[in-house]
Short mmCIF file of C-alpha atoms and ligand atoms in Angstrom, two decimals:
data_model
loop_
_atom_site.label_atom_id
_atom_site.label_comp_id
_atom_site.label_asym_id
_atom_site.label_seq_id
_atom_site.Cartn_x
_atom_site.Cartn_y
_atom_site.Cartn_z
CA UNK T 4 -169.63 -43.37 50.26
CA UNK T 5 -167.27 -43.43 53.54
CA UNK T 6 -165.12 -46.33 53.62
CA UNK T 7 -164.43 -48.43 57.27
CA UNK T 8 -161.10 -50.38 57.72
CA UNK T 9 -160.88 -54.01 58.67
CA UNK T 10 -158.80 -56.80 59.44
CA UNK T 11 -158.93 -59.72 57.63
CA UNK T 12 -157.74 -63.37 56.75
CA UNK T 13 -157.55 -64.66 53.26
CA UNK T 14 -156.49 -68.14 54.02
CA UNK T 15 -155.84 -70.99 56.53
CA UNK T 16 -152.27 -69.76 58.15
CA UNK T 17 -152.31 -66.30 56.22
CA UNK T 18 -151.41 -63.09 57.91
CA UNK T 19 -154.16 -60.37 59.13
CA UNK T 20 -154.96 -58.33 56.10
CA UNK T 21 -155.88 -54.38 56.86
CA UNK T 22 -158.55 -53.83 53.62
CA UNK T 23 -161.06 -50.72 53.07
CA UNK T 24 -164.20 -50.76 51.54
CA UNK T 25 -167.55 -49.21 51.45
CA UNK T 26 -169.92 -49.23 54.86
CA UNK T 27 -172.13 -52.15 54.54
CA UNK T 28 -176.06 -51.89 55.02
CA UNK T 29 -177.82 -54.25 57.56
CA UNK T 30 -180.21 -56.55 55.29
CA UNK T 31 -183.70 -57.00 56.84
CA UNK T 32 -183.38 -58.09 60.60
CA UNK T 33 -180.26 -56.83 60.49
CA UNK T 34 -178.17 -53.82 62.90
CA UNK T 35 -175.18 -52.06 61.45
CA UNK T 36 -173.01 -51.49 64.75
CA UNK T 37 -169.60 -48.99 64.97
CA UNK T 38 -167.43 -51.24 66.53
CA UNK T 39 -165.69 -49.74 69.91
CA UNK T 40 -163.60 -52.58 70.99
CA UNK T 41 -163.33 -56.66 69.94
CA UNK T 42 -161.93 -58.93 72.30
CA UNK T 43 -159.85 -61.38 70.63
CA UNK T 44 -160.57 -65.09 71.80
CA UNK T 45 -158.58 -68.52 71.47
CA UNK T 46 -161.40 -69.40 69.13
CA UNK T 47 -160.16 -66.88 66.68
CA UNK T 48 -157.33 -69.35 65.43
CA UNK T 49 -159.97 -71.37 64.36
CA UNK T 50 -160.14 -68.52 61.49
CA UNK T 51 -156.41 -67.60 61.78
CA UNK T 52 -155.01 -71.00 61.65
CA UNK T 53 -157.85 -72.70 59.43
CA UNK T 54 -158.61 -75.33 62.56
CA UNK T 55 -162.65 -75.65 61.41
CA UNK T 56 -163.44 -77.17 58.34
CA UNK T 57 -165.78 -75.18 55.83
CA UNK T 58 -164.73 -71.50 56.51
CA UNK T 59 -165.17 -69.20 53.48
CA UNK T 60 -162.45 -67.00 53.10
CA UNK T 61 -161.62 -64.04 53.58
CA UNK T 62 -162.85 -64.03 57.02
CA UNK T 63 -163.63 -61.03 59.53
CA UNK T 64 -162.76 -62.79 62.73
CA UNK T 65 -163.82 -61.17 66.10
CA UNK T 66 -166.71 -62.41 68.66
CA UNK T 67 -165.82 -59.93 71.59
CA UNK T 68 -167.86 -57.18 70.08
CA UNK T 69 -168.66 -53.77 71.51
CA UNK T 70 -170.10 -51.33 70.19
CA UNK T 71 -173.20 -48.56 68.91
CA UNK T 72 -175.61 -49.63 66.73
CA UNK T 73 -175.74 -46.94 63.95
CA UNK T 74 -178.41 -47.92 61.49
CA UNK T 75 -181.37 -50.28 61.45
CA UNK T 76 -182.77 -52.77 58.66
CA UNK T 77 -186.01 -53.65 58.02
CA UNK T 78 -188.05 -55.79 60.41
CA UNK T 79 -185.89 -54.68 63.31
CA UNK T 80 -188.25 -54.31 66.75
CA UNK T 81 -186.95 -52.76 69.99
CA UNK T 82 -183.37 -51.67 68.84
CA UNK T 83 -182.59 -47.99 67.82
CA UNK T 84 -179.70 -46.40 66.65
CA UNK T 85 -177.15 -44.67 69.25
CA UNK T 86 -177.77 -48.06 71.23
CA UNK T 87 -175.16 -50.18 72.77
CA UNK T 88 -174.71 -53.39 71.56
CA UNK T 89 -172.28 -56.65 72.08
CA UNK T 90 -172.17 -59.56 70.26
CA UNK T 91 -170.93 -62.66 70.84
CA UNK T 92 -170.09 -66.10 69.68
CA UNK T 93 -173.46 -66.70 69.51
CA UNK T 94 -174.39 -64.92 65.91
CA UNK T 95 -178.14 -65.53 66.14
CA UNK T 96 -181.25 -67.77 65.39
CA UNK T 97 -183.60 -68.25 63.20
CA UNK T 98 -186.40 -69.03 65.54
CA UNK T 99 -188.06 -71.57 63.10
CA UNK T 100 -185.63 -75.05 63.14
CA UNK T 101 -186.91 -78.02 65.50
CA UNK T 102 -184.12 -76.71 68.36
CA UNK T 103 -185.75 -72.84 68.02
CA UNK T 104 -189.30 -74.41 68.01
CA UNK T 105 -188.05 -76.64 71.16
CA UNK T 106 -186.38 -73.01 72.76
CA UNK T 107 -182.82 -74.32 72.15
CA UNK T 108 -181.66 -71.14 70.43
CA UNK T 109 -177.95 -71.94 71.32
CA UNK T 110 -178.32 -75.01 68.76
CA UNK T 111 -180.36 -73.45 66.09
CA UNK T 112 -179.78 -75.53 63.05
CA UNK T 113 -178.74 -72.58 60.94
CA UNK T 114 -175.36 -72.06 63.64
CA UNK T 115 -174.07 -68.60 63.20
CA UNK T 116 -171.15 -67.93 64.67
CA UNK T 117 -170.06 -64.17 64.97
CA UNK T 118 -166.29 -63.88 63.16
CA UNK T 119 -166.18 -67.15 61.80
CA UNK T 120 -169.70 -68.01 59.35
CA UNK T 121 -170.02 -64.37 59.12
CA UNK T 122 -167.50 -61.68 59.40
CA UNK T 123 -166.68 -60.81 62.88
CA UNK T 124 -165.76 -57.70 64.93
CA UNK T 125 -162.03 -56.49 63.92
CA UNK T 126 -163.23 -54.39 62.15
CA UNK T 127 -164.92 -50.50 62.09
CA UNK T 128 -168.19 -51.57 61.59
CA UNK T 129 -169.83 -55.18 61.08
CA UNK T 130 -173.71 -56.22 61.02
CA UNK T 131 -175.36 -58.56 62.55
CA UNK T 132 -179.03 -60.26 63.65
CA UNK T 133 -180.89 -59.03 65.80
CA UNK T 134 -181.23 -61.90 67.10
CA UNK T 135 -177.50 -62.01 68.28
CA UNK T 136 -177.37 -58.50 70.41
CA UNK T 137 -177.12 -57.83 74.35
CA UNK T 138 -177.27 -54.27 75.58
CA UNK T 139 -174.72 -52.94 77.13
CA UNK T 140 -175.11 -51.27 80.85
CA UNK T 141 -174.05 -47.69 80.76
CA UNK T 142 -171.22 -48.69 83.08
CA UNK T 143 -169.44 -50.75 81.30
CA UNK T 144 -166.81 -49.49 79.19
CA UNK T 145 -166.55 -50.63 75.50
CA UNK T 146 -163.20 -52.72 76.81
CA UNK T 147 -164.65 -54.07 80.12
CA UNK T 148 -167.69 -55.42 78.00
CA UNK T 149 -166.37 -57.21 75.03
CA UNK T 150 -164.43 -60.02 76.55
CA UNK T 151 -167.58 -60.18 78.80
CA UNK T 152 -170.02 -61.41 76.09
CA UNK T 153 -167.94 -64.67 75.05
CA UNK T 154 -165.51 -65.51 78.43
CA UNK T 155 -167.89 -63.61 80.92
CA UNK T 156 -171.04 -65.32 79.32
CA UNK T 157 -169.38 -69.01 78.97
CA UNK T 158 -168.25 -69.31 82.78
CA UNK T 159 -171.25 -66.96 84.03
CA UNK T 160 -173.92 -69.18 81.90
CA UNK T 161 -172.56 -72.19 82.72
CA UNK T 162 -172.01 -71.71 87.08
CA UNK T 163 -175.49 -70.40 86.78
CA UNK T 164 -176.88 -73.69 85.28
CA UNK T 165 -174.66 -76.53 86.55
CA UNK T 166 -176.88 -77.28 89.50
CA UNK T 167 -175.20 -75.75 92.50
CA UNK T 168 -176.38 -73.21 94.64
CA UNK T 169 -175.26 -70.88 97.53
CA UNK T 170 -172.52 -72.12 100.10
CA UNK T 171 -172.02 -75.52 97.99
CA UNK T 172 -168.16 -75.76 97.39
CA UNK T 173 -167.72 -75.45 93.47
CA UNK T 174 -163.95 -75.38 91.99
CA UNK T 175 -162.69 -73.57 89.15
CA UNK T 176 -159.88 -75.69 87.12
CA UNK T 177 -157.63 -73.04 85.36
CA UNK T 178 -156.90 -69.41 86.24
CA UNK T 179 -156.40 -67.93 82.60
CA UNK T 180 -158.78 -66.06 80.62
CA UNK T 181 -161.88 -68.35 81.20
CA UNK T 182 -160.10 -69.04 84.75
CA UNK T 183 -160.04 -65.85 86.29
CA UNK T 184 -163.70 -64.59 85.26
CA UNK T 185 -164.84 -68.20 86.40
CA UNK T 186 -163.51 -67.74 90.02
CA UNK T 187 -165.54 -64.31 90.48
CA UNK T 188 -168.27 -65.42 89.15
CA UNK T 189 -168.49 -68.48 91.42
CA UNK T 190 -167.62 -65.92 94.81
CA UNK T 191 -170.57 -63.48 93.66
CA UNK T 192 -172.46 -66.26 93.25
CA UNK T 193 -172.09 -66.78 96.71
CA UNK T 194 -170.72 -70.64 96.54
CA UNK T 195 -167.54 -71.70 98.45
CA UNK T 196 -165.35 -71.09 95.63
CA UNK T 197 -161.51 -73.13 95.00
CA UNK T 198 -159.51 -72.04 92.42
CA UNK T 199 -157.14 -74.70 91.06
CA UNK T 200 -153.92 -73.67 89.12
CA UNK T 201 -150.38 -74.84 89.00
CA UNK T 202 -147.85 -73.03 91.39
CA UNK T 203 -148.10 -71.89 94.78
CA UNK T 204 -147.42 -68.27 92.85
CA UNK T 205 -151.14 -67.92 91.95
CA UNK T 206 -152.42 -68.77 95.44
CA UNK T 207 -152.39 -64.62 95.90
CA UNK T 208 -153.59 -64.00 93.07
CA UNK T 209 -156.63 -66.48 93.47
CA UNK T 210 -157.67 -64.91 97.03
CA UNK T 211 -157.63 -61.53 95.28
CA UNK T 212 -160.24 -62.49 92.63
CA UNK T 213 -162.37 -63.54 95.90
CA UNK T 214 -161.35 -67.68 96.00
CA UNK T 215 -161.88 -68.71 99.76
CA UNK T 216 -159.83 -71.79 98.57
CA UNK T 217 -156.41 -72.32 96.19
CA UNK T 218 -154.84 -75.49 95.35
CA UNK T 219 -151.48 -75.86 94.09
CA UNK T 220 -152.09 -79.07 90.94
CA UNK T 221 -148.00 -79.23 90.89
CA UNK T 222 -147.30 -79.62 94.68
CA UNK T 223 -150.82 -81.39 95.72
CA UNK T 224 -153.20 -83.75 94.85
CA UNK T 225 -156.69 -82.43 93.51
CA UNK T 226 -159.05 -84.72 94.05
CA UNK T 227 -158.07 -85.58 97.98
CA UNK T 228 -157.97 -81.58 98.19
CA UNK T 229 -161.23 -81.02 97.21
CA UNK T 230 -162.57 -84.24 99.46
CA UNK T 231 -160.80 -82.96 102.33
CA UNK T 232 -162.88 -79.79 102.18
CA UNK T 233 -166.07 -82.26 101.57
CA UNK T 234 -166.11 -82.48 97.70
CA UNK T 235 -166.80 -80.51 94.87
CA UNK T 236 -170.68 -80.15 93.71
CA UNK T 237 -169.13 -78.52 90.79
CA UNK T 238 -165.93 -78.66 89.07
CA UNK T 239 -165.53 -76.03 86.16
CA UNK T 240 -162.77 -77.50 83.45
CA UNK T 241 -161.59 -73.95 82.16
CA UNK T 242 -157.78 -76.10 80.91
CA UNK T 243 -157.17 -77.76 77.44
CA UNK T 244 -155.33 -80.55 79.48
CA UNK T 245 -157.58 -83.75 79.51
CA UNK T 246 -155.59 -85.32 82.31
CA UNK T 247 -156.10 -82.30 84.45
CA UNK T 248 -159.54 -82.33 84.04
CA UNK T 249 -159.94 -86.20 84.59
CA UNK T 250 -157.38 -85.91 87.67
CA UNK T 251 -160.13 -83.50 89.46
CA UNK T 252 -162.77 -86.61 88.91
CA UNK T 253 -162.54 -88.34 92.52
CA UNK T 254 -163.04 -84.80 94.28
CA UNK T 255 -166.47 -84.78 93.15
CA UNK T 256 -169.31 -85.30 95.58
CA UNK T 257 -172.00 -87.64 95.37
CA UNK T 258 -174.25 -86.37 92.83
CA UNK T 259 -170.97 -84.32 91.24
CA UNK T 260 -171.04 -82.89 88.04
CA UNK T 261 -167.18 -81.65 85.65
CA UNK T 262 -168.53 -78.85 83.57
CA UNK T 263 -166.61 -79.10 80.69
CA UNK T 264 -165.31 -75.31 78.74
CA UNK T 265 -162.08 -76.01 77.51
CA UNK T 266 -161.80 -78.40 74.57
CA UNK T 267 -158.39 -80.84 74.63
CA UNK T 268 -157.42 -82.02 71.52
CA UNK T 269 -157.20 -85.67 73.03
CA UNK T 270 -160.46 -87.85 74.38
CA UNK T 271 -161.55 -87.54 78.36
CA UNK T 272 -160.67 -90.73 80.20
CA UNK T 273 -163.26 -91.15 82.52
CA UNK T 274 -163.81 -93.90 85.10
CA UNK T 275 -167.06 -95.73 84.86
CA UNK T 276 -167.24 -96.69 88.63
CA UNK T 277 -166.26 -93.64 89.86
CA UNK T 278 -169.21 -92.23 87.74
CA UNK T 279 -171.65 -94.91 88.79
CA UNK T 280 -170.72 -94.92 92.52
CA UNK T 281 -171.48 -91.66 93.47
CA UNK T 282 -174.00 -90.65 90.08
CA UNK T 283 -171.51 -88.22 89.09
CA UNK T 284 -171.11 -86.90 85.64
CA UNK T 285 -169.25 -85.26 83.43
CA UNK T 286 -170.92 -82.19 81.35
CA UNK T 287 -170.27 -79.79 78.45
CA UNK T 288 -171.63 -76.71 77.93
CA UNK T 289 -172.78 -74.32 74.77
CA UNK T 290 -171.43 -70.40 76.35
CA UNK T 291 -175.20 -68.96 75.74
CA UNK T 292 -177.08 -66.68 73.43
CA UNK T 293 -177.44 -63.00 73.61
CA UNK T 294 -180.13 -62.95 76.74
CA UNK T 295 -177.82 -64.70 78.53
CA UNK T 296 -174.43 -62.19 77.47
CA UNK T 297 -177.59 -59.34 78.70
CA UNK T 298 -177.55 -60.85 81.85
CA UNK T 299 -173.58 -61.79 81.91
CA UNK T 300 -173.11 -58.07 81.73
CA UNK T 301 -176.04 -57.01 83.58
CA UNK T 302 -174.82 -59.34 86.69
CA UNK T 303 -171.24 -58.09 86.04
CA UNK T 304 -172.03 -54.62 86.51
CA UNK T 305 -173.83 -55.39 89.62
CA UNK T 306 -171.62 -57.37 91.24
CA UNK T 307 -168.24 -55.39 89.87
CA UNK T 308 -166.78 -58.77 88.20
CA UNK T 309 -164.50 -57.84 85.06
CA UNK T 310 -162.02 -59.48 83.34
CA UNK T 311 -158.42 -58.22 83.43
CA UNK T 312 -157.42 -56.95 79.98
CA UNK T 313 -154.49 -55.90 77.57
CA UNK T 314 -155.82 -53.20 75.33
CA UNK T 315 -154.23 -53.00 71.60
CA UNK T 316 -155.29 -50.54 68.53
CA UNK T 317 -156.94 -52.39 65.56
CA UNK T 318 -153.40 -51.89 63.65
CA UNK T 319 -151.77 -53.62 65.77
CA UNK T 320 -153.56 -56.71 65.89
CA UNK T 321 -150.79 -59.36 64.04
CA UNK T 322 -148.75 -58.45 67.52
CA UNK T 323 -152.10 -58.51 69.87
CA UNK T 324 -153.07 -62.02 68.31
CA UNK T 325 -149.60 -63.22 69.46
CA UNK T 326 -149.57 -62.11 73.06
CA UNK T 327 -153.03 -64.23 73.00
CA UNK T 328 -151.61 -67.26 71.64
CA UNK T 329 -148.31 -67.06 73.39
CA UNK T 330 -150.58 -67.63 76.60
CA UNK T 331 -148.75 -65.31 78.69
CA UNK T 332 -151.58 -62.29 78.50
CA UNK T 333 -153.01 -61.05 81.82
CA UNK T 334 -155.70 -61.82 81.43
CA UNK T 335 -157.85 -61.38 77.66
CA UNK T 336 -156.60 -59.17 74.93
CA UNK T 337 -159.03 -56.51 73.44
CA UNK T 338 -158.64 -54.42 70.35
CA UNK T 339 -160.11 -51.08 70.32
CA UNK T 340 -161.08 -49.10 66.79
CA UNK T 341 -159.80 -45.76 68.08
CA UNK T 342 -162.93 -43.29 67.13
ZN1 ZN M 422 -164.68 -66.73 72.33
ZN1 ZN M 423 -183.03 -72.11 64.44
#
């Protein structure tokens, strides 16, 4: 039997391992994919760095996942092999909890997570559910789609749901790796889109990526910003600074809503009155399943939105982890399985 190589991590803090063993075969409702490229997230450390409580070890990370689906278990119904496939945070459903039965797939009871309850995409090969798949448009490139199925699907999902439509001004907190997918989305979306960063620096850089709008959080005040210009409908929180994402609060119009993506370590401070005054609120949001990464991609390639990446082999993924962590990669980091 042919043997694949992968990367894994043995324990909480422990260093990327590169193991080979035999091929696996997808189980019933199962796809075996050949992995073409894996984005690597912030939400890998949860694996690297043992952050979530009850992961078994060794652990596969990888949730970016691009690739060809190469053989097909039992059960399996409108997938074939030679197919392109991504798959992202979302691992799948079982379609018969109480939050299946309601159509809440996102918070199926049974919560697989792709890399981190079941190993993940830094590897040659990995299999998955069925249930967790997107196609992948012919023109999109095994790099351009990977990051596209967790960051593309978690800013693209959530603009697409928060309640504002065409020509309402919507702001985009952050211009990192959520950041800078958020802000195209929002312009192909066709709202009045303000990207909020720190540093008059990024003010090009926003109006290339389509912003009609930049605010500098280090030389200006947010929320009178955004009230000058008439008030945010949305606000999408893409930082893991609390007080950032509480400071944007007061340029919220009436009826307002702070998406919540990034997750400080610290509680949100939230005014009450401001809340009540105006009925604003202050919102979370789960990034989506795999229908919603089909139609991440599927708007992407329409529309030409892509996220900026740093491409590094599978061997060298110790040094690509770092440049992700180190926060200074333009834009997401993507590993690619060279084959
Ligand atoms: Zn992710
Ligand atoms: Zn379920």
């Amino acid at each position: 039997m042919s043997k694949m190589r992968f990367m894994q991590v043995t324990q909480p803090k422990g260093p990327f391992e590169l193991v080979e063993r035999d091929i696996p075969q997808p189980g019933a409702g199962q796809v075996r994919i050949k992995v073409q490229a894996c984005g690597i997230c912030h939400s890998d450390s949860l694996v690297k760095e043992g952050a979530l409580p009850g992961i078994q070890y060794p652990r596969v990370p990888g949730h970016e996942v691009a690739g060809v689906i190469d053989s097909i278990g039992a059960g399996v119904v409108g997938w074939s092999e030679g197919q392109r496939a991504g798959v992202g945070w979302h691992g799948g459903y079982c379609g018969h909890c109480k939050a299946c039965r309601r159509g809440h797939f996102f918070a199926c009871e049974l919560g697989q997570i792709t890399g981190i309850t079941y190993d993940g995409g830094y590897a040659d090969y990995m299999v998955a559910h069925w249930t967790a798949l997107a196609p992948i448009p012919d023109e999109l490139s095994p790099t351009e789609a990977g990051p596209l199925v967790c960051a593309g699907v978690t800013t693209f999902n959530s603009l697409r749901n928060s309640g504002a439509q065409p020509n309402d001004l919507v702001a985009v907190l952050g211009l990192g790796g959520l950041g800078h997918l958020g802000v195209q989305y929002a312009v192909k979306m066709g709202f009045n889109t303000v990207a909020i960063a720190r540093g008059s620096d990024k003010a090009a850089f926003a109006s290339q990526l389509g912003a009609q709008h930049y605010i500098d959080s280090q030389a200006q005040d947010v929320a009178p910003e955004l009230q000058k210009m008439g008030g945010a409908k949305v606000i999408l929180a893409t930082v893991t600074n609390a007080q950032a994402m509480t400071a944007t609060l007061g340029g919220l119009a009436e009826n307002g809503k702070l998406v919540v993506l990034g997750a400080p370590a610290e509680p949100l401070a939230v005014s009450a009155g401001l809340l009540i005054t105006g009925s604003r609120s202050v919102a979370g949001w789960d990034s989506g399943t795999s229908v919603d990464s089909e139609d991440t991609l599927s708007f992407s390639k329409l529309t030409g939105v892509r996220a900026m990446t740093e491409v590094y082999p599978l061997e060298r993924v110790t040094e690509a982890y770092e440049r992700m962590m180190s926060g200074k990669a333009r834009f997401r980091v993507v590993l690619t399985m060279g084959q």
